[in-house]
Amino acid sequence: MSTPLNPRLRMQWREWRALFNRTGAGFDVKFVLGNEFYVPARRLRRQQQQVREPQPPELLKEEGLKASDLQFVDGRERLPHVGKVTEKSAAFWLSAVRMHPGYDFYCKADDDTLVHVDRLHAVLGEIRRSRGKDAATYIGHIKWRGWNVGHRFQACGGGWGPARKTGDDIALGGVLPGGKSYPPCPHAAGPYPYMSGGMVCMSRAMAGLLAADAAFNDFVKVAKQRNSAGVPCRVPQTCAAQPNEAHMWHHEDAGMGFNVFRAVIAANATAAIVPIPGHFNDAGIIERTRSAHDAYWSARAVFVHGIKGALQYQAVRAKWKLTRPTPYLGLRCYRCKQPGINMHHGDWQWARLPCPASIAGNACATDGAACPEQEQLCPVDPSAHFTCCGWPWIVPELRDLIVEVLRKAPERAGYPTKGLVGEQINIERK
């Protein structure tokens, strides 16, 4: 996702992608831009009587002639609220498979996210090998959310942490980062996994399923109408305080995750939830020391987020040893109700979504009240539609502890200590 008025980050990315072998070998990078600027209604009336403002394709015509990596989509730039890329992101996912047929995966990243192209290629290749090229997969840095349905366009509950915690937020209420508590979320679907906005990928089957979903298309249509009529808001709390009927779509990544979750179940399909092996939140945490721990995560990191300035970019180039070989990748998948590789993945015991129209209608008729069908929420079984996957994360501290315990364990019949130690070391060396 790029912006017409900041070419520096595109120049940064073009220099970055040249560092890798996979660019151009079945792996392409495009800069996604809106095809027009957002204009408030009052200014639009003035502009109709004056000279029209040049639009992004016109402003970037010269850059487009020099580089063939610009893609304009049906979304607006300069949205007057926190969710600046909501329209562009939705337009990209609606058109990705149609505009770029033949690819196995489609990924969206912010332009201040630098992706280790070769490692991403290896990770996606392992997912394709393990799950099959035609499987629906949703890939990224996993978080959990609830989403207020009925075109409320507001996340509720969750964030970083386990699915169970987000479920408690929805059912019982939770606590904001500043310590302020909020009540239960009676209109929230979920809990569901979403991929934080730094980088997210979908297989061709997943992206195609989402783009074909009628409710997602309606979601995008209403969101664009709200953006045109809504009140500008730059602070998340101010945006969240807007009345439901005027609420704009602010949480781009959580909103996309909700639509993936709902679309899979609406299609009675199955999909795999796959975390990335590792990432960096910023340049400051890349290989801070020469320890085995830092080398371990550096060799697994797929992207670094928040690289906005030249000094940050130079720090990434200096600190991240991009030539570290990608370690053994063996994707492991399990029922989502089981505890996962760590506390953030799996243990997804329950969820709810808007009821089918027949059930919602019966519920409304029973109590004699007028209630839109999207207000009625019904339980769904996550494990009936989703498989949760993970990678063999064994950090050096844990590996050393395991090896030490095995080494000190008494020799017993049928318990070959030396063989187990050797096998553990060989697995890590792969």
Tab-separated table of C-alpha atoms in Angstrom:
chain	number	residue	atom	x	y	z
A	1	MET	CA	0.000	0.000	0.000
A	2	SER	CA	1.580	3.253	-1.092
A	3	THR	CA	0.599	6.903	-1.255
A	4	PRO	CA	1.046	9.187	-4.282
A	5	LEU	CA	2.615	11.990	-2.267
A	6	ASN	CA	5.444	9.960	-0.713
A	7	PRO	CA	7.619	8.502	-3.481
A	8	ARG	CA	10.581	8.105	-1.113
A	9	LEU	CA	9.183	4.871	0.378
A	10	ARG	CA	8.680	3.453	-3.106
A	11	MET	CA	12.299	4.289	-3.955
A	12	GLN	CA	13.336	2.629	-0.691
A	13	TRP	CA	11.399	-0.528	-1.582
A	14	ARG	CA	12.813	-0.695	-5.119
A	15	GLU	CA	16.325	-0.564	-3.698
A	16	TRP	CA	15.380	-3.170	-1.070
A	17	ARG	CA	13.842	-5.717	-3.425
A	18	ALA	CA	16.978	-5.652	-5.606
A	19	LEU	CA	18.841	-7.321	-2.713
A	20	PHE	CA	17.004	-10.619	-3.231
A	21	ASN	CA	17.150	-13.423	-5.750
A	22	ARG	CA	13.435	-14.122	-6.057
A	23	THR	CA	12.243	-10.766	-7.360
A	24	GLY	CA	11.179	-11.279	-10.950
A	25	ALA	CA	11.281	-15.085	-10.719
A	26	GLY	CA	7.579	-15.684	-10.234
A	27	PHE	CA	7.554	-13.134	-7.420
A	28	ASP	CA	6.399	-9.619	-8.247
A	29	VAL	CA	6.046	-6.391	-6.264
A	30	LYS	CA	3.403	-3.766	-7.038
A	31	PHE	CA	2.678	-0.441	-5.357
A	32	VAL	CA	-1.065	-0.138	-4.781
A	33	LEU	CA	-2.520	3.372	-4.953
A	34	GLY	CA	-6.021	4.801	-4.938
A	35	ASN	CA	-7.304	6.123	-8.243
A	36	GLU	CA	-8.586	9.392	-6.743
A	37	PHE	CA	-8.281	11.690	-3.741
A	38	TYR	CA	-10.955	11.946	-1.084
A	39	VAL	CA	-12.670	15.324	-1.267
A	40	PRO	CA	-15.075	16.558	1.456
A	41	ALA	CA	-18.529	17.463	0.152
A	42	ARG	CA	-18.119	21.180	0.885
A	43	ARG	CA	-14.801	21.346	-0.988
A	44	LEU	CA	-16.215	19.243	-3.824
A	45	ARG	CA	-18.874	21.868	-4.432
A	46	ARG	CA	-16.190	24.557	-4.628
A	47	GLN	CA	-14.029	22.463	-6.937
A	48	GLN	CA	-16.881	22.037	-9.386
A	49	GLN	CA	-16.669	25.761	-9.978
A	50	GLN	CA	-12.877	25.867	-10.127
A	51	VAL	CA	-9.984	23.943	-11.685
A	52	ARG	CA	-10.136	20.203	-10.983
A	53	GLU	CA	-7.351	18.783	-8.800
A	54	PRO	CA	-5.076	16.303	-10.632
A	55	GLN	CA	-5.744	12.716	-9.555
A	56	PRO	CA	-3.107	10.095	-8.601
A	57	PRO	CA	-2.765	8.452	-12.053
A	58	GLU	CA	-2.072	11.887	-13.547
A	59	LEU	CA	0.355	12.907	-10.793
A	60	LEU	CA	2.338	9.683	-11.135
A	61	LYS	CA	2.263	9.395	-14.905
A	62	GLU	CA	5.979	10.143	-15.235
A	63	GLU	CA	6.906	7.683	-12.480
A	64	GLY	CA	4.689	5.070	-14.116
A	65	LEU	CA	6.522	5.485	-17.414
A	66	LYS	CA	9.842	4.792	-15.689
A	67	ALA	CA	8.595	1.870	-13.562
A	68	SER	CA	5.934	-0.732	-14.365
A	69	ASP	CA	5.164	-1.451	-10.727
A	70	LEU	CA	2.265	0.957	-10.033
A	71	GLN	CA	-1.266	-0.415	-9.667
A	72	PHE	CA	-4.253	1.893	-9.251
A	73	VAL	CA	-7.360	0.472	-7.584
A	74	ASP	CA	-10.875	1.747	-6.970
A	75	GLY	CA	-10.160	3.421	-3.635
A	76	ARG	CA	-9.490	6.917	-2.359
A	77	GLU	CA	-6.363	8.507	-0.977
A	78	ARG	CA	-6.296	10.958	1.970
A	79	LEU	CA	-9.276	9.496	3.833
A	80	PRO	CA	-10.037	11.841	6.757
A	81	HIS	CA	-9.834	9.253	9.534
A	82	VAL	CA	-7.603	6.609	11.085
A	83	GLY	CA	-8.420	3.916	8.495
A	84	LYS	CA	-6.432	5.491	5.685
A	85	VAL	CA	-5.913	2.324	3.611
A	86	THR	CA	-9.314	0.679	4.119
A	87	GLU	CA	-10.619	1.442	0.628
A	88	LYS	CA	-7.319	0.609	-1.113
A	89	SER	CA	-6.868	-2.622	0.842
A	90	ALA	CA	-10.419	-3.801	0.140
A	91	ALA	CA	-10.109	-2.885	-3.546
A	92	PHE	CA	-6.850	-4.816	-3.794
A	93	TRP	CA	-8.341	-7.990	-2.304
A	94	LEU	CA	-11.442	-7.663	-4.476
A	95	SER	CA	-9.360	-7.461	-7.647
A	96	ALA	CA	-6.081	-9.306	-6.946
A	97	VAL	CA	-6.925	-12.690	-8.481
A	98	ARG	CA	-8.754	-11.133	-11.441
A	99	MET	CA	-6.024	-8.600	-12.238
A	100	HIS	CA	-3.096	-10.956	-11.608
A	101	PRO	CA	-4.212	-14.485	-12.499
A	102	GLY	CA	-1.906	-17.460	-12.159
A	103	TYR	CA	-0.240	-16.650	-8.832
A	104	ASP	CA	-0.455	-19.072	-5.912
A	105	PHE	CA	-0.369	-16.360	-3.223
A	106	TYR	CA	-1.200	-12.675	-2.895
A	107	CYS	CA	0.292	-10.525	-0.131
A	108	LYS	CA	-0.433	-7.019	1.086
A	109	ALA	CA	2.091	-4.963	3.065
A	110	ASP	CA	2.457	-1.369	4.177
A	111	ASP	CA	5.084	0.581	2.262
A	112	ASP	CA	7.049	1.065	5.495
A	113	THR	CA	7.272	-2.744	5.870
A	114	LEU	CA	10.391	-4.342	4.393
A	115	VAL	CA	9.838	-7.991	3.461
A	116	HIS	CA	12.598	-10.599	3.268
A	117	VAL	CA	11.564	-11.641	-0.232
A	118	ASP	CA	13.559	-14.879	-0.437
A	119	ARG	CA	12.362	-16.055	2.979
A	120	LEU	CA	8.747	-15.215	2.220
A	121	HIS	CA	9.103	-17.239	-0.974
A	122	ALA	CA	10.449	-20.190	1.060
A	123	VAL	CA	7.676	-19.910	3.670
A	124	LEU	CA	4.919	-19.764	1.057
A	125	GLY	CA	6.540	-22.666	-0.778
A	126	GLU	CA	6.399	-24.791	2.376
A	127	ILE	CA	2.748	-23.848	2.922
A	128	ARG	CA	1.962	-24.860	-0.659
A	129	ARG	CA	3.856	-28.138	-0.236
A	130	SER	CA	2.129	-28.932	3.054
A	131	ARG	CA	-1.424	-27.739	2.347
A	132	GLY	CA	-1.581	-27.983	-1.432
A	133	LYS	CA	-1.684	-25.154	-3.965
A	134	ASP	CA	-5.494	-25.140	-4.103
A	135	ALA	CA	-6.076	-24.894	-0.336
A	136	ALA	CA	-7.461	-21.739	1.266
A	137	THR	CA	-4.816	-20.285	3.594
A	138	TYR	CA	-4.651	-17.035	5.570
A	139	ILE	CA	-1.129	-16.053	6.614
A	140	GLY	CA	0.475	-13.346	8.767
A	141	HIS	CA	1.195	-12.087	12.271
A	142	ILE	CA	-1.820	-13.394	14.196
A	143	LYS	CA	-3.924	-11.375	16.616
A	144	TRP	CA	-7.530	-11.876	17.764
A	145	ARG	CA	-10.598	-9.638	17.679
A	146	GLY	CA	-14.332	-9.297	17.970
A	147	TRP	CA	-16.261	-7.256	15.380
A	148	ASN	CA	-19.514	-5.359	15.905
A	149	VAL	CA	-21.836	-6.504	13.114
A	150	GLY	CA	-24.717	-4.686	11.453
A	151	HIS	CA	-22.484	-2.175	9.624
A	152	ARG	CA	-21.147	-0.769	12.890
A	153	PHE	CA	-17.564	-0.934	11.531
A	154	GLN	CA	-15.988	-1.215	14.967
A	155	ALA	CA	-13.687	-3.807	16.528
A	156	CYS	CA	-14.433	-4.866	20.110
A	157	GLY	CA	-12.163	-6.796	22.407
A	158	GLY	CA	-8.960	-8.642	21.714
A	159	GLY	CA	-5.598	-7.679	20.300
A	160	TRP	CA	-2.405	-9.543	21.086
A	161	GLY	CA	-3.035	-12.656	23.160
A	162	PRO	CA	-4.965	-15.915	23.046
A	163	ALA	CA	-8.367	-16.541	21.467
A	164	ARG	CA	-9.790	-17.339	24.895
A	165	LYS	CA	-8.937	-13.861	26.193
A	166	THR	CA	-10.729	-12.209	23.259
A	167	GLY	CA	-13.752	-14.429	23.853
A	168	ASP	CA	-13.839	-13.220	27.462
A	169	ASP	CA	-13.629	-9.598	26.241
A	170	ILE	CA	-16.646	-10.142	24.008
A	171	ALA	CA	-18.727	-11.957	26.608
A	172	LEU	CA	-17.647	-10.155	29.794
A	173	GLY	CA	-15.960	-6.908	28.815
A	174	GLY	CA	-12.299	-5.985	28.924
A	175	VAL	CA	-9.691	-3.342	29.707
A	176	LEU	CA	-8.192	-0.756	27.337
A	177	PRO	CA	-4.391	-0.142	27.305
A	178	GLY	CA	-4.834	2.931	29.522
A	179	GLY	CA	-6.621	0.901	32.182
A	180	LYS	CA	-10.158	2.016	31.340
A	181	SER	CA	-12.645	-0.852	31.277
A	182	TYR	CA	-15.345	-1.392	28.661
A	183	PRO	CA	-18.559	-3.444	28.857
A	184	PRO	CA	-19.377	-6.702	27.040
A	185	CYS	CA	-19.864	-6.567	23.279
A	186	PRO	CA	-23.426	-7.821	22.643
A	187	HIS	CA	-23.228	-7.094	18.913
A	188	ALA	CA	-19.754	-8.559	18.331
A	189	ALA	CA	-19.000	-11.568	16.163
A	190	GLY	CA	-15.938	-13.611	17.009
A	191	PRO	CA	-13.503	-14.229	18.460
A	192	TYR	CA	-11.638	-14.633	15.189
A	193	PRO	CA	-7.992	-14.418	14.073
A	194	TYR	CA	-6.769	-11.534	11.968
A	195	MET	CA	-3.359	-10.670	10.562
A	196	SER	CA	-1.899	-7.357	11.714
A	197	GLY	CA	-1.571	-4.809	8.947
A	198	GLY	CA	2.211	-4.903	8.497
A	199	MET	CA	1.919	-7.874	6.137
A	200	VAL	CA	-0.772	-10.414	5.305
A	201	CYS	CA	-0.978	-13.110	2.628
A	202	MET	CA	-3.783	-15.237	1.208
A	203	SER	CA	-3.611	-18.189	-1.116
A	204	ARG	CA	-5.363	-17.858	-4.466
A	205	ALA	CA	-8.275	-19.946	-3.178
A	206	MET	CA	-8.668	-17.754	-0.073
A	207	ALA	CA	-8.456	-14.458	-1.975
A	208	GLY	CA	-10.901	-15.728	-4.594
A	209	LEU	CA	-13.376	-16.908	-1.961
A	210	LEU	CA	-13.257	-13.518	-0.236
A	211	ALA	CA	-13.648	-11.510	-3.451
A	212	ALA	CA	-16.691	-13.564	-4.478
A	213	ASP	CA	-18.424	-13.109	-1.124
A	214	ALA	CA	-21.560	-10.950	-1.429
A	215	ALA	CA	-21.434	-9.751	2.182
A	216	PHE	CA	-17.824	-8.552	1.774
A	217	ASN	CA	-18.783	-6.608	-1.350
A	218	ASP	CA	-21.669	-5.024	0.577
A	219	PHE	CA	-19.323	-4.280	3.505
A	220	VAL	CA	-16.989	-2.372	1.163
A	221	LYS	CA	-19.846	-0.511	-0.539
A	222	VAL	CA	-21.296	0.728	2.767
A	223	ALA	CA	-17.835	1.619	4.106
A	224	LYS	CA	-17.194	3.875	1.098
A	225	GLN	CA	-20.563	5.569	1.614
A	226	ARG	CA	-19.671	6.195	5.262
A	227	ASN	CA	-16.301	7.656	4.285
A	228	SER	CA	-18.064	10.152	2.019
A	229	ALA	CA	-20.541	11.271	4.685
A	230	GLY	CA	-18.606	10.715	7.909
A	231	VAL	CA	-17.038	13.261	10.237
A	232	PRO	CA	-13.209	13.429	10.011
A	233	CYS	CA	-11.433	11.966	13.058
A	234	ARG	CA	-7.708	11.539	13.604
A	235	VAL	CA	-7.695	9.918	17.060
A	236	PRO	CA	-8.923	6.290	17.426
A	237	GLN	CA	-10.973	7.071	20.541
A	238	THR	CA	-12.707	9.960	18.746
A	239	CYS	CA	-13.451	7.755	15.772
A	240	ALA	CA	-14.837	5.012	18.018
A	241	ALA	CA	-17.194	7.494	19.686
A	242	GLN	CA	-19.068	8.212	16.451
A	243	PRO	CA	-22.706	7.041	16.355
A	244	ASN	CA	-23.227	3.592	14.812
A	245	GLU	CA	-25.069	4.924	11.784
A	246	ALA	CA	-22.141	7.214	10.894
A	247	HIS	CA	-19.231	5.031	12.008
A	248	MET	CA	-16.451	4.692	9.448
A	249	TRP	CA	-14.203	1.652	8.986
A	250	HIS	CA	-11.101	2.408	11.059
A	251	HIS	CA	-9.535	-0.983	11.863
A	252	GLU	CA	-8.439	-2.071	8.390
A	253	ASP	CA	-6.674	-5.295	9.366
A	254	ALA	CA	-9.316	-6.392	11.893
A	255	GLY	CA	-12.090	-5.635	9.395
A	256	MET	CA	-10.398	-7.738	6.730
A	257	GLY	CA	-9.945	-10.569	9.231
A	258	PHE	CA	-13.640	-10.454	10.125
A	259	ASN	CA	-14.587	-10.746	6.462
A	260	VAL	CA	-12.220	-13.682	5.934
A	261	PHE	CA	-13.660	-15.440	9.006
A	262	ARG	CA	-17.254	-14.814	7.978
A	263	ALA	CA	-16.728	-15.608	4.268
A	264	VAL	CA	-15.158	-19.015	4.960
A	265	ILE	CA	-18.085	-20.061	7.139
A	266	ALA	CA	-20.705	-18.559	4.802
A	267	ALA	CA	-19.265	-20.650	1.952
A	268	ASN	CA	-19.150	-23.743	4.191
A	269	ALA	CA	-15.485	-23.936	3.256
A	270	THR	CA	-12.336	-24.863	5.160
A	271	ALA	CA	-9.206	-22.757	5.567
A	272	ALA	CA	-5.852	-22.899	7.346
A	273	ILE	CA	-4.674	-20.151	9.711
A	274	VAL	CA	-0.883	-19.885	9.389
A	275	PRO	CA	1.378	-17.568	11.422
A	276	ILE	CA	4.610	-16.343	9.903
A	277	PRO	CA	7.760	-17.885	11.441
A	278	GLY	CA	9.001	-14.543	12.789
A	279	HIS	CA	9.059	-10.771	12.313
A	280	PHE	CA	10.505	-7.533	13.703
A	281	ASN	CA	8.311	-4.672	14.915
A	282	ASP	CA	11.005	-2.098	14.208
A	283	ALA	CA	14.650	-1.716	13.263
A	284	GLY	CA	15.762	-1.355	16.886
A	285	ILE	CA	15.180	-4.995	17.780
A	286	ILE	CA	17.035	-6.561	14.838
A	287	GLU	CA	20.044	-8.613	15.991
A	288	ARG	CA	20.756	-6.487	19.051
A	289	THR	CA	23.442	-8.910	20.212
A	290	ARG	CA	25.546	-11.745	18.836
A	291	SER	CA	23.564	-14.235	20.887
A	292	ALA	CA	22.124	-17.459	19.517
A	293	HIS	CA	18.685	-16.119	20.465
A	294	ASP	CA	18.987	-13.072	18.189
A	295	ALA	CA	20.439	-15.157	15.365
A	296	TYR	CA	17.567	-17.636	15.768
A	297	TRP	CA	14.848	-15.045	15.211
A	298	SER	CA	16.786	-13.185	12.537
A	299	ALA	CA	16.947	-16.384	10.495
A	300	ARG	CA	13.151	-16.800	10.793
A	301	ALA	CA	11.972	-13.193	10.398
A	302	VAL	CA	9.944	-12.489	7.268
A	303	PHE	CA	9.493	-8.733	7.628
A	304	VAL	CA	10.344	-5.641	9.641
A	305	HIS	CA	7.677	-2.987	10.138
A	306	GLY	CA	7.750	0.781	10.625
A	307	ILE	CA	10.767	1.715	8.477
A	308	LYS	CA	9.753	5.261	7.554
A	309	GLY	CA	13.034	7.188	7.493
A	310	ALA	CA	16.450	6.910	5.873
A	311	LEU	CA	18.207	6.296	9.198
A	312	GLN	CA	15.869	3.427	10.035
A	313	TYR	CA	16.426	1.935	6.608
A	314	GLN	CA	20.189	2.127	6.959
A	315	ALA	CA	19.921	0.477	10.393
A	316	VAL	CA	18.014	-2.439	8.856
A	317	ARG	CA	20.597	-2.805	6.099
A	318	ALA	CA	23.427	-2.761	8.631
A	319	LYS	CA	21.913	-5.050	11.294
A	320	TRP	CA	19.791	-7.646	9.514
A	321	LYS	CA	22.016	-10.380	8.079
A	322	LEU	CA	19.801	-11.163	5.128
A	323	THR	CA	21.990	-13.997	3.905
A	324	ARG	CA	21.379	-16.171	6.968
A	325	PRO	CA	20.041	-19.475	5.622
A	326	THR	CA	16.352	-20.091	6.211
A	327	PRO	CA	16.080	-22.846	8.854
A	328	TYR	CA	14.166	-26.093	8.552
A	329	LEU	CA	10.506	-25.342	7.830
A	330	GLY	CA	8.055	-28.068	8.720
A	331	LEU	CA	4.495	-26.755	8.923
A	332	ARG	CA	2.419	-28.529	11.566
A	333	CYS	CA	-1.365	-28.237	11.630
A	334	TYR	CA	-3.906	-29.239	14.261
A	335	ARG	CA	-7.532	-28.725	15.288
A	336	CYS	CA	-8.022	-25.124	16.347
A	337	LYS	CA	-9.561	-26.199	19.672
A	338	GLN	CA	-6.216	-27.702	20.700
A	339	PRO	CA	-3.545	-25.558	22.375
A	340	GLY	CA	-1.143	-24.407	19.705
A	341	ILE	CA	2.600	-23.949	19.449
A	342	ASN	CA	2.356	-21.045	21.896
A	343	MET	CA	-0.387	-19.236	23.800
A	344	HIS	CA	-1.289	-16.982	20.869
A	345	HIS	CA	-2.252	-19.741	18.443
A	346	GLY	CA	-4.969	-22.350	18.867
A	347	ASP	CA	-7.199	-22.907	21.920
A	348	TRP	CA	-10.014	-21.426	19.822
A	349	GLN	CA	-12.943	-23.005	21.621
A	350	TRP	CA	-15.971	-21.078	20.364
A	351	ALA	CA	-17.130	-18.254	18.122
A	352	ARG	CA	-20.329	-16.645	16.906
A	353	LEU	CA	-21.559	-14.985	13.723
A	354	PRO	CA	-24.773	-13.409	12.439
A	355	CYS	CA	-27.406	-16.150	12.213
A	356	PRO	CA	-28.728	-17.440	8.888
A	357	ALA	CA	-31.784	-15.474	7.793
A	358	SER	CA	-34.224	-18.293	8.642
A	359	ILE	CA	-32.989	-18.582	12.235
A	360	ALA	CA	-32.853	-14.812	12.730
A	361	GLY	CA	-36.389	-14.422	11.400
A	362	ASN	CA	-37.716	-17.077	13.772
A	363	ALA	CA	-36.004	-15.421	16.730
A	364	CYS	CA	-37.562	-12.083	15.859
A	365	ALA	CA	-41.011	-13.614	15.433
A	366	THR	CA	-40.776	-15.417	18.773
A	367	ASP	CA	-40.397	-12.310	20.934
A	368	GLY	CA	-42.481	-10.067	18.672
A	369	ALA	CA	-39.692	-7.510	18.335
A	370	ALA	CA	-38.368	-5.970	15.157
A	371	CYS	CA	-34.758	-7.035	14.808
A	372	PRO	CA	-32.582	-7.058	11.673
A	373	GLU	CA	-31.158	-10.468	10.918
A	374	GLN	CA	-27.592	-9.245	11.364
A	375	GLU	CA	-28.369	-8.438	15.010
A	376	GLN	CA	-28.950	-12.126	15.783
A	377	LEU	CA	-25.764	-14.034	16.621
A	378	CYS	CA	-25.468	-17.819	16.477
A	379	PRO	CA	-22.635	-20.079	17.697
A	380	VAL	CA	-20.261	-21.625	15.175
A	381	ASP	CA	-17.656	-24.345	15.655
A	382	PRO	CA	-14.265	-22.939	14.513
A	383	SER	CA	-12.775	-26.408	14.142
A	384	ALA	CA	-15.418	-27.314	11.568
A	385	HIS	CA	-14.038	-24.685	9.189
A	386	PHE	CA	-10.489	-23.801	10.265
A	387	THR	CA	-7.226	-25.623	10.816
A	388	CYS	CA	-4.577	-23.872	12.908
A	389	CYS	CA	-0.950	-24.295	11.896
A	390	GLY	CA	2.461	-23.464	13.326
A	391	TRP	CA	6.190	-23.878	12.822
A	392	PRO	CA	8.729	-25.860	14.903
A	393	TRP	CA	9.744	-23.007	17.184
A	394	ILE	CA	12.388	-24.275	19.609
A	395	VAL	CA	14.304	-21.220	20.829
A	396	PRO	CA	17.950	-21.801	21.791
A	397	GLU	CA	17.266	-21.510	25.525
A	398	LEU	CA	14.595	-24.211	25.352
A	399	ARG	CA	16.687	-26.372	23.029
A	400	ASP	CA	19.647	-26.247	25.404
A	401	LEU	CA	17.394	-27.078	28.362
A	402	ILE	CA	15.903	-30.077	26.551
A	403	VAL	CA	19.321	-31.359	25.558
A	404	GLU	CA	20.621	-30.924	29.116
A	405	VAL	CA	17.646	-32.756	30.655
A	406	LEU	CA	18.031	-35.615	28.197
A	407	ARG	CA	21.744	-35.812	28.826
A	408	LYS	CA	21.225	-36.128	32.577
A	409	ALA	CA	18.326	-38.569	32.333
A	410	PRO	CA	19.145	-42.095	33.554
A	411	GLU	CA	19.709	-44.744	30.925
A	412	ARG	CA	16.766	-47.096	30.776
A	413	ALA	CA	15.710	-49.914	28.555
A	414	GLY	CA	13.937	-48.465	25.577
A	415	TYR	CA	15.093	-44.923	26.398
A	416	PRO	CA	18.246	-44.259	24.350
A	417	THR	CA	19.404	-40.961	25.839
A	418	LYS	CA	22.342	-40.442	23.500
A	419	GLY	CA	20.253	-41.105	20.435
A	420	LEU	CA	17.592	-38.621	21.512
A	421	VAL	CA	20.168	-35.917	22.157
A	422	GLY	CA	21.753	-36.495	18.782
A	423	GLU	CA	18.382	-36.423	17.026
A	424	GLN	CA	17.449	-33.127	18.692
A	425	ILE	CA	20.696	-31.499	17.601
A	426	ASN	CA	20.328	-32.813	14.044
A	427	ILE	CA	16.789	-31.419	13.780
A	428	GLU	CA	17.988	-27.960	14.744
A	429	ARG	CA	20.880	-28.148	12.286
A	430	LYS	CA	18.506	-28.898	9.423
